[in-house]
CSV table of C-alpha atoms in Angstrom, one decimal:
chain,number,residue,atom,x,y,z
A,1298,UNK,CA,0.0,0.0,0.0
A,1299,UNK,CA,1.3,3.2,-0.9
A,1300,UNK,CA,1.0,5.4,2.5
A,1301,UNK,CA,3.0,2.7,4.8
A,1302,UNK,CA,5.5,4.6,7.0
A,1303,UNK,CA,9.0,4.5,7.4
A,1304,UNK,CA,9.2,0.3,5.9
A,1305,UNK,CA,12.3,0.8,3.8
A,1306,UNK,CA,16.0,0.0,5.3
A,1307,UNK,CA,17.7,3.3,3.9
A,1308,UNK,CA,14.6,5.2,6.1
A,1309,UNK,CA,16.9,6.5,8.5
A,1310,UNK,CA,14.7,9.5,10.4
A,1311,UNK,CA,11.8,10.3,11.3
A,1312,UNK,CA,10.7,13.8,12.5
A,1313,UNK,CA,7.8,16.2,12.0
A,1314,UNK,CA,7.3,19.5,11.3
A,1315,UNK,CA,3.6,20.8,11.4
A,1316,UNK,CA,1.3,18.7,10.6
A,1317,UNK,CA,3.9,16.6,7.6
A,1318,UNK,CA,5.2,13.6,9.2
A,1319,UNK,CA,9.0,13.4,7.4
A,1320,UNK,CA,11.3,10.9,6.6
A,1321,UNK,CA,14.7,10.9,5.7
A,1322,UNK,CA,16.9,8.1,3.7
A,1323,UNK,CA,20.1,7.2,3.8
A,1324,UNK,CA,20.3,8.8,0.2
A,1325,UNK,CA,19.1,11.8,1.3
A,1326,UNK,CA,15.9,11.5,-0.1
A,1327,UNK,CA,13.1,13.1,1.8
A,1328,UNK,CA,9.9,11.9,1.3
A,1329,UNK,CA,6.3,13.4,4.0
A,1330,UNK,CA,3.4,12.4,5.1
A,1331,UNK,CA,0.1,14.9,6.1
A,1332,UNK,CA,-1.2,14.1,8.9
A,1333,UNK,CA,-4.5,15.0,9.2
A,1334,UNK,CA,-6.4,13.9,12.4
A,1335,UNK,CA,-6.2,10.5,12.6
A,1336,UNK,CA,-5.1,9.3,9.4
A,1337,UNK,CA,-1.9,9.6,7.0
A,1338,UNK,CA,-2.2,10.8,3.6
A,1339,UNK,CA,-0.1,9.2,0.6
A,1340,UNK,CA,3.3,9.7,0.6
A,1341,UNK,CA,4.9,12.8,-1.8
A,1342,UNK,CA,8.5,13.6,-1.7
A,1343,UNK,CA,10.3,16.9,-1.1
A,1344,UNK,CA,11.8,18.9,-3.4
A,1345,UNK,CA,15.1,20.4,-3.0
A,1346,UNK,CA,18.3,19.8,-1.3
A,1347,UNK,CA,19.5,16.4,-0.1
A,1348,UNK,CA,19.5,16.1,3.9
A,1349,UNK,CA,21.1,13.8,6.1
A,1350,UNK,CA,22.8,11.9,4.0
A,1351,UNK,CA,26.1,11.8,5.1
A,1352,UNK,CA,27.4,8.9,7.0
A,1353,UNK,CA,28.5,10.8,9.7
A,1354,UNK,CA,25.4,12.3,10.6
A,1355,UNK,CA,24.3,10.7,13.7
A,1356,UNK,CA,20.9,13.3,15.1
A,1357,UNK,CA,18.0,14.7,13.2
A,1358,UNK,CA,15.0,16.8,15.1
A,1359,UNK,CA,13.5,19.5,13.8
A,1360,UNK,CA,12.6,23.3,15.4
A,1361,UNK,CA,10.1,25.2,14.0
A,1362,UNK,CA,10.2,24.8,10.0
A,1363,UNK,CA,13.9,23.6,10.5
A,1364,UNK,CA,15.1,20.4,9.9
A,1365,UNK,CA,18.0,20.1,12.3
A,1366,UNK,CA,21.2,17.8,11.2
A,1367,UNK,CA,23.4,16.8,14.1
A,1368,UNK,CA,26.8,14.8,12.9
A,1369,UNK,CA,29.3,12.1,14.7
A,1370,UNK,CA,31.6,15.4,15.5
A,1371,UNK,CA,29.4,18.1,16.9
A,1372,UNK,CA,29.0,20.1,13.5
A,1373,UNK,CA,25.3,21.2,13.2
A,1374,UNK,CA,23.2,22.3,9.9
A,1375,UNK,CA,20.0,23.1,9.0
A,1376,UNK,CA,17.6,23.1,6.1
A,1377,UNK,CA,14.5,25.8,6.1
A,1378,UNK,CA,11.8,23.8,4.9
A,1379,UNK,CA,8.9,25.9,3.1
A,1380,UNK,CA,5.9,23.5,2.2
A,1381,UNK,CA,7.1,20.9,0.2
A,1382,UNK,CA,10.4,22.0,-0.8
A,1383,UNK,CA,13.7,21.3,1.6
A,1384,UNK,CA,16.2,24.6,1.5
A,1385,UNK,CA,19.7,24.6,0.7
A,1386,UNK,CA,22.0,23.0,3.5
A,1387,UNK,CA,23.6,25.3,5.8
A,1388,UNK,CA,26.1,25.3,9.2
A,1389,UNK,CA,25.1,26.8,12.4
A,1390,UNK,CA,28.0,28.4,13.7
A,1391,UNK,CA,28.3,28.6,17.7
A,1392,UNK,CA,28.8,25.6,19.6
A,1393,UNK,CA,29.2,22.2,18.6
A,1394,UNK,CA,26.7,19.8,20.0
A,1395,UNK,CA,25.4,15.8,21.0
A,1396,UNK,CA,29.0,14.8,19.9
A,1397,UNK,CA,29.9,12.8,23.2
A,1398,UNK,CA,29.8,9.2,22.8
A,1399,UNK,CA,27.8,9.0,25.8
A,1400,UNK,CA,24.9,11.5,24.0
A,1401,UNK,CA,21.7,9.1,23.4
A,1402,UNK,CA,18.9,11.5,22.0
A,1403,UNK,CA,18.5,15.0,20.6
A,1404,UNK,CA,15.0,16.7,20.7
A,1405,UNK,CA,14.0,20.2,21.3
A,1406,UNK,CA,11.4,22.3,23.1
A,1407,UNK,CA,10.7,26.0,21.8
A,1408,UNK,CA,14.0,27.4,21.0
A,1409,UNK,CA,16.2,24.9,23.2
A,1410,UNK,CA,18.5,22.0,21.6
A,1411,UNK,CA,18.4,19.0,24.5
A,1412,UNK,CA,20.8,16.4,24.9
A,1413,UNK,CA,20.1,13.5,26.9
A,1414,UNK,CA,23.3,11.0,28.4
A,1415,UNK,CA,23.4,7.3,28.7
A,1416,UNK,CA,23.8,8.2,32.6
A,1417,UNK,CA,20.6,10.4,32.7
A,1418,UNK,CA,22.5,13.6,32.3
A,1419,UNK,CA,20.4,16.4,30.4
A,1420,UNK,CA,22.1,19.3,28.7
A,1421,UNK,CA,20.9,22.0,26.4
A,1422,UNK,CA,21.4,24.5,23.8
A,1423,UNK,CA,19.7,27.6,23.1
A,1424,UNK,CA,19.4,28.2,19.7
A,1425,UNK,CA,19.0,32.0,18.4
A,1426,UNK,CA,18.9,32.3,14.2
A,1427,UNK,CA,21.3,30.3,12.7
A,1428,UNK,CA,23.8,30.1,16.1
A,1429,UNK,CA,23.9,27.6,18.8
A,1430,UNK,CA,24.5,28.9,21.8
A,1431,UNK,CA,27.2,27.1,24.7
A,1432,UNK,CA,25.8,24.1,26.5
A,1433,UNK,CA,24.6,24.7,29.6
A,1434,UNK,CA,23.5,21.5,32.3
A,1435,UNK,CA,20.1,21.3,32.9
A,1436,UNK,CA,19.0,21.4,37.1
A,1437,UNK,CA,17.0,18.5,38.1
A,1438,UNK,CA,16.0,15.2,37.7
A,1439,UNK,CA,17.8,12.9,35.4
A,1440,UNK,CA,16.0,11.4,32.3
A,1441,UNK,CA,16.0,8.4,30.1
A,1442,UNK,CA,19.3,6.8,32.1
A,1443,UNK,CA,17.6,3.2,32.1
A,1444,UNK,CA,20.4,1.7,29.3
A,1445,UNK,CA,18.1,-0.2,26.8
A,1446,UNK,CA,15.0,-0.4,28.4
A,1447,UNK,CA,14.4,3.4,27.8
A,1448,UNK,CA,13.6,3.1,24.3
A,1449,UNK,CA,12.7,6.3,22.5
A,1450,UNK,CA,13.0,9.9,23.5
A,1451,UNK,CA,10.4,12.7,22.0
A,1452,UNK,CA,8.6,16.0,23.5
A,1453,UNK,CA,5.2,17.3,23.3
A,1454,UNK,CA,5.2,21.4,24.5
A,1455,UNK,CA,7.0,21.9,27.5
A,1456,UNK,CA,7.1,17.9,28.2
A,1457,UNK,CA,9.7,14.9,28.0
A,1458,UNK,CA,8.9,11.9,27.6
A,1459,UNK,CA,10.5,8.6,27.7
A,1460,UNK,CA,8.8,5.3,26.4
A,1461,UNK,CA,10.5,1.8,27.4
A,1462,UNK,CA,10.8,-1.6,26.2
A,1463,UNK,CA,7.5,-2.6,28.0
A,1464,UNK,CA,5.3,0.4,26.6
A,1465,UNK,CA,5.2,2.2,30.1
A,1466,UNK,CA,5.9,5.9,29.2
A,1467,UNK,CA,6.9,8.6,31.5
A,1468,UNK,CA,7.6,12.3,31.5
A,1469,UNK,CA,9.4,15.4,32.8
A,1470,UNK,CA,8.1,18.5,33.0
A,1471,UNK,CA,10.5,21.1,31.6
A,1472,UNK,CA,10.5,24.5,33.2
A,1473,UNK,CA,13.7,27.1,32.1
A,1474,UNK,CA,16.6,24.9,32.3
A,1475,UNK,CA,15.4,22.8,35.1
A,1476,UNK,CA,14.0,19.1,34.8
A,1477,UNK,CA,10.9,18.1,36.7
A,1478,UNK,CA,10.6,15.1,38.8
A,1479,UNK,CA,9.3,12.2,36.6
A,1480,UNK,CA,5.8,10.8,36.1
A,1481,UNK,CA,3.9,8.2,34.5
A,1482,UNK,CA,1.6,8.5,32.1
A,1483,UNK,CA,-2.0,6.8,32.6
A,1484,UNK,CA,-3.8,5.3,29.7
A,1485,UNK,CA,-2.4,2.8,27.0
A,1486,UNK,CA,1.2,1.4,26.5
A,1487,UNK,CA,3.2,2.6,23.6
A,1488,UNK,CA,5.8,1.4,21.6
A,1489,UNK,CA,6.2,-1.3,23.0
A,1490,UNK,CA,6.8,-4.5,20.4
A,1491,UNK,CA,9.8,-5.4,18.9
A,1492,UNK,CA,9.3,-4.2,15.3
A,1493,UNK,CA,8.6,-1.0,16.9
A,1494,UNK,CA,11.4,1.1,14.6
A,1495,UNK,CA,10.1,5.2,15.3
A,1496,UNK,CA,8.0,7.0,17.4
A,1497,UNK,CA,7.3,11.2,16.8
A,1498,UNK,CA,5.0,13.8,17.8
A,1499,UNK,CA,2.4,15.3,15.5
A,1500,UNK,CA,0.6,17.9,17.7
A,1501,UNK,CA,-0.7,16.0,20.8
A,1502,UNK,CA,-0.2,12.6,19.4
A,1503,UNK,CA,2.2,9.9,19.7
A,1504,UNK,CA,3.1,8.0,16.6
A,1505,UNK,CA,4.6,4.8,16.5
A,1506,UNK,CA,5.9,2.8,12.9
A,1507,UNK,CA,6.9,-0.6,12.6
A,1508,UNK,CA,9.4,-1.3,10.8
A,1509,UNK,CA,6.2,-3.0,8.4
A,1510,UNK,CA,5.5,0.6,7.8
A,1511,UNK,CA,2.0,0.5,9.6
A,1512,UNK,CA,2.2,3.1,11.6
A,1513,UNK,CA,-0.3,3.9,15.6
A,1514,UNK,CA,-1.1,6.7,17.3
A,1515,UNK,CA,-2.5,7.8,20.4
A,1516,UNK,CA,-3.5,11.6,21.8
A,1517,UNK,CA,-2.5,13.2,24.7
A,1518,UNK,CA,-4.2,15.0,27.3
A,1519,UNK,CA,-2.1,16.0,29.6
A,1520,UNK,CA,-0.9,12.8,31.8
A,1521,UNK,CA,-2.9,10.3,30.2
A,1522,UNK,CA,-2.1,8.3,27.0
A,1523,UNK,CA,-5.6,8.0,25.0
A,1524,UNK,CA,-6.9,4.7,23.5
A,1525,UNK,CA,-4.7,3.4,20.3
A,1526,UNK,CA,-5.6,3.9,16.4
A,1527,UNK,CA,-4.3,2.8,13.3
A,1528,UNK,CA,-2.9,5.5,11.3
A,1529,UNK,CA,-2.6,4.3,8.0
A,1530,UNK,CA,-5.1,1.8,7.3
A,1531,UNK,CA,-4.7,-0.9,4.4
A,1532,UNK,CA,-8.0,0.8,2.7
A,1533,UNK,CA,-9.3,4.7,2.7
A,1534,UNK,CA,-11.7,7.2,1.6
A,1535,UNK,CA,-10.8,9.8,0.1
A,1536,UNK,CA,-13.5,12.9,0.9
A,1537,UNK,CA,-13.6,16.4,0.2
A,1538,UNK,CA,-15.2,19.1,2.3
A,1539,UNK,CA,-17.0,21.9,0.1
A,1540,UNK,CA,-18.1,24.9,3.3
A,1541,UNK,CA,-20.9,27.1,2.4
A,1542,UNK,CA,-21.8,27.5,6.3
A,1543,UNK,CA,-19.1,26.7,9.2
A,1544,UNK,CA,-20.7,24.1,11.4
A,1545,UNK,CA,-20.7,24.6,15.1
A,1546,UNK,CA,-19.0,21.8,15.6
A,1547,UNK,CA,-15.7,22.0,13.7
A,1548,UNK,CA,-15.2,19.7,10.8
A,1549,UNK,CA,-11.7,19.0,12.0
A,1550,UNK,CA,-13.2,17.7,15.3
A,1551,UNK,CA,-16.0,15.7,13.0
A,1552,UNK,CA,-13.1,14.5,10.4
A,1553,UNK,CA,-12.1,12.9,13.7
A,1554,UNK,CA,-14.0,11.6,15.3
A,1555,UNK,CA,-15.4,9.7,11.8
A,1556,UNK,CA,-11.6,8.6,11.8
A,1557,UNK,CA,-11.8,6.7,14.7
A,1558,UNK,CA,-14.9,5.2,13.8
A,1559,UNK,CA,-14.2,4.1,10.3
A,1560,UNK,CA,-10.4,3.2,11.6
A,1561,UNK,CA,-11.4,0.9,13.9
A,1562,UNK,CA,-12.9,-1.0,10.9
A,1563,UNK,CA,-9.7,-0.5,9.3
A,1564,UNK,CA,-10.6,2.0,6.6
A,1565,UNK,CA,-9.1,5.3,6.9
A,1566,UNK,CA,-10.8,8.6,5.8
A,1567,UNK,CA,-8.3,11.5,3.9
A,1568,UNK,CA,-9.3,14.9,4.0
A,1569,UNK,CA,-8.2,15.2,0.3
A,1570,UNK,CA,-9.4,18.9,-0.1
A,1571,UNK,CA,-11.3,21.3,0.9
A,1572,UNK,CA,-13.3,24.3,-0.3
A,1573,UNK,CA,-14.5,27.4,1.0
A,1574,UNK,CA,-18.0,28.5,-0.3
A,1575,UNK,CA,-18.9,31.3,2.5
A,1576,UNK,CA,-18.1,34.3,0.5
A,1577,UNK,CA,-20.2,36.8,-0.3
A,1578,UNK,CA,-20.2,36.4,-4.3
A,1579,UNK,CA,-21.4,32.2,-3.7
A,1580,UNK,CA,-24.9,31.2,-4.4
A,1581,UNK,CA,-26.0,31.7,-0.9
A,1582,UNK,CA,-29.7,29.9,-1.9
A,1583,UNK,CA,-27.6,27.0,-1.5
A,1584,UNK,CA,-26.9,27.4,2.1
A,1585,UNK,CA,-30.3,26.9,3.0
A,1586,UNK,CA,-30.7,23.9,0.9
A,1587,UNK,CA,-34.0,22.3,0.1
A,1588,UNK,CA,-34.2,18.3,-0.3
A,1589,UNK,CA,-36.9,16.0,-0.4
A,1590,UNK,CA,-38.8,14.9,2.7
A,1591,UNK,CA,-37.2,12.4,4.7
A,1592,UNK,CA,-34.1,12.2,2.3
A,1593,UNK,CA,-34.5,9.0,-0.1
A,1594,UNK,CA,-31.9,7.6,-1.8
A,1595,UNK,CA,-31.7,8.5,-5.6
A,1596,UNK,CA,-34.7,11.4,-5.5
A,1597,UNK,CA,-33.0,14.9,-5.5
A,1598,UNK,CA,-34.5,18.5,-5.3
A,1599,UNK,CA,-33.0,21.2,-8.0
A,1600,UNK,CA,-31.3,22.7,-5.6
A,1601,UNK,CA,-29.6,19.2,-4.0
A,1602,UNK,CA,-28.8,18.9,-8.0
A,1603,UNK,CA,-27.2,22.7,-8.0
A,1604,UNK,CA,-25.2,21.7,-5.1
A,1605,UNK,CA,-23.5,18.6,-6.5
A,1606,UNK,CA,-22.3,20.1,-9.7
A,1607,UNK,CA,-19.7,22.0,-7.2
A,1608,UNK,CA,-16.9,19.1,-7.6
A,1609,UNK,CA,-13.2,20.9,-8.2
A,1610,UNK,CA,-10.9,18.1,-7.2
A,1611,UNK,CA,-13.1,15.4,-6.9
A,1612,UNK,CA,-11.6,12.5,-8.4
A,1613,UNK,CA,-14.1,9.6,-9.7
A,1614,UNK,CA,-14.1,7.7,-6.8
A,1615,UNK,CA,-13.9,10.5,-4.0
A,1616,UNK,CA,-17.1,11.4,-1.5
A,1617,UNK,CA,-18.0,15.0,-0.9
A,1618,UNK,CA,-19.7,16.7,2.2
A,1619,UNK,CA,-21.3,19.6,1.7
A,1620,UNK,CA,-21.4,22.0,5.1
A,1621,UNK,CA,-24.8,24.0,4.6
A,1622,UNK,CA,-26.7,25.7,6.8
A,1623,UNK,CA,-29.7,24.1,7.3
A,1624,UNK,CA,-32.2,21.5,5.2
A,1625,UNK,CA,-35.9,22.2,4.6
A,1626,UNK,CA,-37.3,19.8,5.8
A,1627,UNK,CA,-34.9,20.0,8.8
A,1628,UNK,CA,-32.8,17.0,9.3
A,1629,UNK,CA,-29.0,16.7,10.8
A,1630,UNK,CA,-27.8,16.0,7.2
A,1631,UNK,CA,-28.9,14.0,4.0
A,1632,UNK,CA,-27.2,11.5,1.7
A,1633,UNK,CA,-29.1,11.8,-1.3
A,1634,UNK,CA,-26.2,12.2,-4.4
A,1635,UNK,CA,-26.6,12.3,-7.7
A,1636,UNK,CA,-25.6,9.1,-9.1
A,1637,UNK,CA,-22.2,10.3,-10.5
A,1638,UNK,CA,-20.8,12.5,-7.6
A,1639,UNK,CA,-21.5,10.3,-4.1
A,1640,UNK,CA,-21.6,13.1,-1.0
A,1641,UNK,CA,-23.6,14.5,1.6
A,1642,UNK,CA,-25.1,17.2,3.2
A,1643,UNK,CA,-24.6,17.8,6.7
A,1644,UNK,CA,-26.3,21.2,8.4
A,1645,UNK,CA,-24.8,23.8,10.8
A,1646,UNK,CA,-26.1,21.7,14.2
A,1647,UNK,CA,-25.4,18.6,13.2
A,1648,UNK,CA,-24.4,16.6,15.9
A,1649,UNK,CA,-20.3,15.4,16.2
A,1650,UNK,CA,-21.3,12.3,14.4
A,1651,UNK,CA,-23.7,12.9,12.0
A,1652,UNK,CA,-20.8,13.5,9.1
A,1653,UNK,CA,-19.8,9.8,10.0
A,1654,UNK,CA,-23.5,9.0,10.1
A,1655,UNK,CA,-24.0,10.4,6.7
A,1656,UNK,CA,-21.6,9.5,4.7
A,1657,UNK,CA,-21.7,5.8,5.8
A,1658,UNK,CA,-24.9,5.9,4.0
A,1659,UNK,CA,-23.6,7.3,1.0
A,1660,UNK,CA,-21.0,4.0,1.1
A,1661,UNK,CA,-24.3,1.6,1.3
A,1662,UNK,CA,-24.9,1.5,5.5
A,1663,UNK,CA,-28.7,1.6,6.1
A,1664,UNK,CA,-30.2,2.3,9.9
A,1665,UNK,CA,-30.1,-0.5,11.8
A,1666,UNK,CA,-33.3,-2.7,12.9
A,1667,UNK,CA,-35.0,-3.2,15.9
A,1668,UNK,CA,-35.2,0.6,17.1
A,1669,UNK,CA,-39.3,0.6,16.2
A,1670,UNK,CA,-41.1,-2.2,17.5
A,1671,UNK,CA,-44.6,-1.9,18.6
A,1672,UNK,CA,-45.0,1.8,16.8
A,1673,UNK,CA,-48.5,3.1,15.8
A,1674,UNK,CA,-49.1,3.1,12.9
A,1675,UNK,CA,-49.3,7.2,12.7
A,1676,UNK,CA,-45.9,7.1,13.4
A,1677,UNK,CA,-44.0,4.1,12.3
A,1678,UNK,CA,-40.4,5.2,13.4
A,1679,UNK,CA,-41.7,6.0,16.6
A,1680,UNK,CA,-37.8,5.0,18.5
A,1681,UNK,CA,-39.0,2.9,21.3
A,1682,UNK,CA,-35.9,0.8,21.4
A,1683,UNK,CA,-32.8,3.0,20.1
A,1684,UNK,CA,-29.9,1.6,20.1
A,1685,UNK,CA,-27.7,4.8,20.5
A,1686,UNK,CA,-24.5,2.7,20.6
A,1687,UNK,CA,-24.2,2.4,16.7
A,1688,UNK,CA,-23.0,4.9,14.6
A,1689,UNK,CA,-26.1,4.2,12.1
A,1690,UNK,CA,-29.0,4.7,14.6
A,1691,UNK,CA,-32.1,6.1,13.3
A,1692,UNK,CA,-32.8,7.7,16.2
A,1693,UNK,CA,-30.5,10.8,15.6
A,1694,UNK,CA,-27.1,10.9,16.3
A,1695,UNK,CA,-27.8,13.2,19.0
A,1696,UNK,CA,-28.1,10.4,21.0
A,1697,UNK,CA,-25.5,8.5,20.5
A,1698,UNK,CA,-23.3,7.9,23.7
A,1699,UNK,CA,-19.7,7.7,23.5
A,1700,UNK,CA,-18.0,6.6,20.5
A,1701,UNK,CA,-20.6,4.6,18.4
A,1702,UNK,CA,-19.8,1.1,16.8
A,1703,UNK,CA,-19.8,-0.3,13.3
A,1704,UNK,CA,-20.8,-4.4,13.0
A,1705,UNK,CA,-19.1,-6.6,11.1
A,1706,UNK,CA,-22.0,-6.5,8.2
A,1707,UNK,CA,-21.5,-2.8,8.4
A,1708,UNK,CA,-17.6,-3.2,8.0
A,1709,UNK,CA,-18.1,-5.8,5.4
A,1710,UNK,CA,-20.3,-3.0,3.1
A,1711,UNK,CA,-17.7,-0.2,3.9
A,1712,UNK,CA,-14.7,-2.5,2.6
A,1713,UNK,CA,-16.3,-3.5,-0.2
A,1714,UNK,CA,-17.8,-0.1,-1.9
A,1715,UNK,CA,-16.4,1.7,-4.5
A,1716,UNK,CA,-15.9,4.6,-2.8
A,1717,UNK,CA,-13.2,2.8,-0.6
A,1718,UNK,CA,-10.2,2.4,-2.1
A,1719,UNK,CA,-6.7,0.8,-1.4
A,1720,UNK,CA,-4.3,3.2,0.7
């Protein structure tokens, strides 16, 4: 599959900067990875200078947009890195740095270069421009001094942290030049199997590749390790987001949550573009879009018909979901497409889930049975038995109670639509 992580021997790095997920080869070669949520996006390669390439280079971490070279003998250079495109090598002049034998990892927090010992030892640099200032011994606790069973070495804001063989991770809190006592995380393990080969920060997550190239992750919040997710799913949807009305609930936090959802079932969902249609000069009839009554499959108002002729950068087997304002009738969202373009509609107040909701319909998920037994007959989807713990409850996903589920029938029709596609 084409977005595996990290599975070639000449991968020799792995940092991040942003939101791109970067690898570097023993060539040189750079190659990233968006992350966007939950899920990796295909693999692209940088243009521009070489980096790391030399066999003497020993550390790479990144600050800011800088990718941060470290070699056997102390010498540091940098590339700027602006989008997609690595700058032109160049040396920092100042001190030397992480060129002790005993040196184990190099990461940074903010401005500051930190060097942690095989005997627990932290040291640091700060780094102003293109100048690395004189080491200077962090006050403190010690960090990451347990030989081989400390593992892996990364930071997330002001925090250390240090995952061992066994998965347990602990942190420091960093505070000036001074090393908190340490702490362990609550929550899941990580990193801790054998084929394990990197683990990086994206934001507030922890990443983990194998050296397979499937790649975990898990958020953080604050001292606690969140439940685990697959990052790169064998099979993904690819969906674009076209915005004629921001929801109140932010399409990032819904892209998510869908993610976790749809991962579990091992399908990934891309955010593959997205497109802003809140302007003044749109069709703002549109916003307030009119569909047919209850929202059948395959029966489409004009204005449903207007909507899905908006399709830059939809590719023949992409999804779209449409942010509008509201729906008349009024409904969460709707999943009635036009037979060549397969989206949704979701509304302003639609609930965290209903973007998942919606567009597993538009992959061939119907509601589930058993939510209206013994209705009258005046109202035959009357809800007296909801089952508000699956993601394709009839009932509205208002309801639904923490993170909803998908059946193996369910994952079974995902897997096998059109609209999902290898990774």
């Amino acid at each position: 599959m084409s977005n595996r992580i990290a599975f070639n021997p000449q991968d020799r790095f792995v940092v991040s900067i942003g939101n791109t997920l970067i690898v570097t080869t023993r060539s040189g070669d750079t190659f990233g990875h968006d992350i966007t949520g939950h899920t990796a996006d295909r693999f692209f390669q940088f243009a521009g200078a070489k980096a790391a390439f030399n066999t003497v280079d020993r550390f790479v971490t990144t600050m800011g947009n800088m990718l941060i070279v470290i070699t056997q003998s102390g010498d540091v250079f940098g590339h700027d890195v602006s989008g997609r495109t690595i700058g032109p090598g160049f040396k920092f002049a100042g001190s030397k740095a992480a060129f002790n034998a005993v040196d184990r990892f190099v990461v940074t927090i903010g401005n500051m270069l930190i060097v942690t010992t095989q005997n627990g030892d932290v040291f640091g640099h700060d780094v102003s421009g293109r100048t690395i200032g004189p080491p200077f011994k962090f006050t403190g606790s010690k960090a990451a001094f347990n030989g081989a069973r400390d593992r892996f070495v990364v930071t997330i804001g002001g925090t250390l942290i240090v995952t061992t063989q066994n998965g347990d991770v602990f942190g420091h809190d960093v505070s000036g030049r001074n090393i908190g006592p340490p702490f362990k995380f609550s929550g899941s393990r990580m990193a801790f199997n054998p084929e394990d080969r990197f683990v990086l920060t994206v934001g507030n997550t922890m990443i983990v590749t194998t050296q397979s190239g499937t790649a975990f992750g898990a958020d953080i919040n604050v001292r606690d390790i969140g439940a685990i997710f697959r990052l790169n799913p064998d099979l993904s949807i690819r969906l674009h987001a076209k915005v004629w009305t921001n929801p109140t609930i932010p399409i990032q936090t819904m892209l998510t949550r869908m993610q976790d959802v749809f991962g579990a079932a091992g399908i990934g969902v891309v955010l593959a573009s997205s497109q802003d249609f809140t302007g003044t000069n749109i069709i703002t009839a549109l916003r307030d879009l009119d569909v047919v009554p209850t929202c059948p499959a395959g029966q489409l108002t004009g204005e449903q018909i207007q909507l899905f002729n908006n399709r830059d950068n939809v590719g023949e087997f992409d999804v779209v979901a449409h942010f509008v304002r509201t729906t008349s009738p009024a409904l969460n969202g709707c999943a009635s497409h036009p037979d060549d373009v397969f989206g949704a509609a979701v509304t302003q107040t639609a609930s965290v889930w209903t973007l998942a909701h919606e567009i597993g319909h538009v992959m061939g998920l119907r509601h589930i049975d058993g939510e209206n037994t013994n209705c009258p007959d005046s109202m035959p989807r009357c809800c007296s038995t909801p089952n508000v713990s699956r993601l394709m409850t009839g009932c509205s996903t208002n309801n639904i109670v923490g993170t909803p589920v998908l059946v193996q029938s369910e994952i079974d029709t995902l897997g096998s639509s059109s609209r999902t596609r290898p990774s």
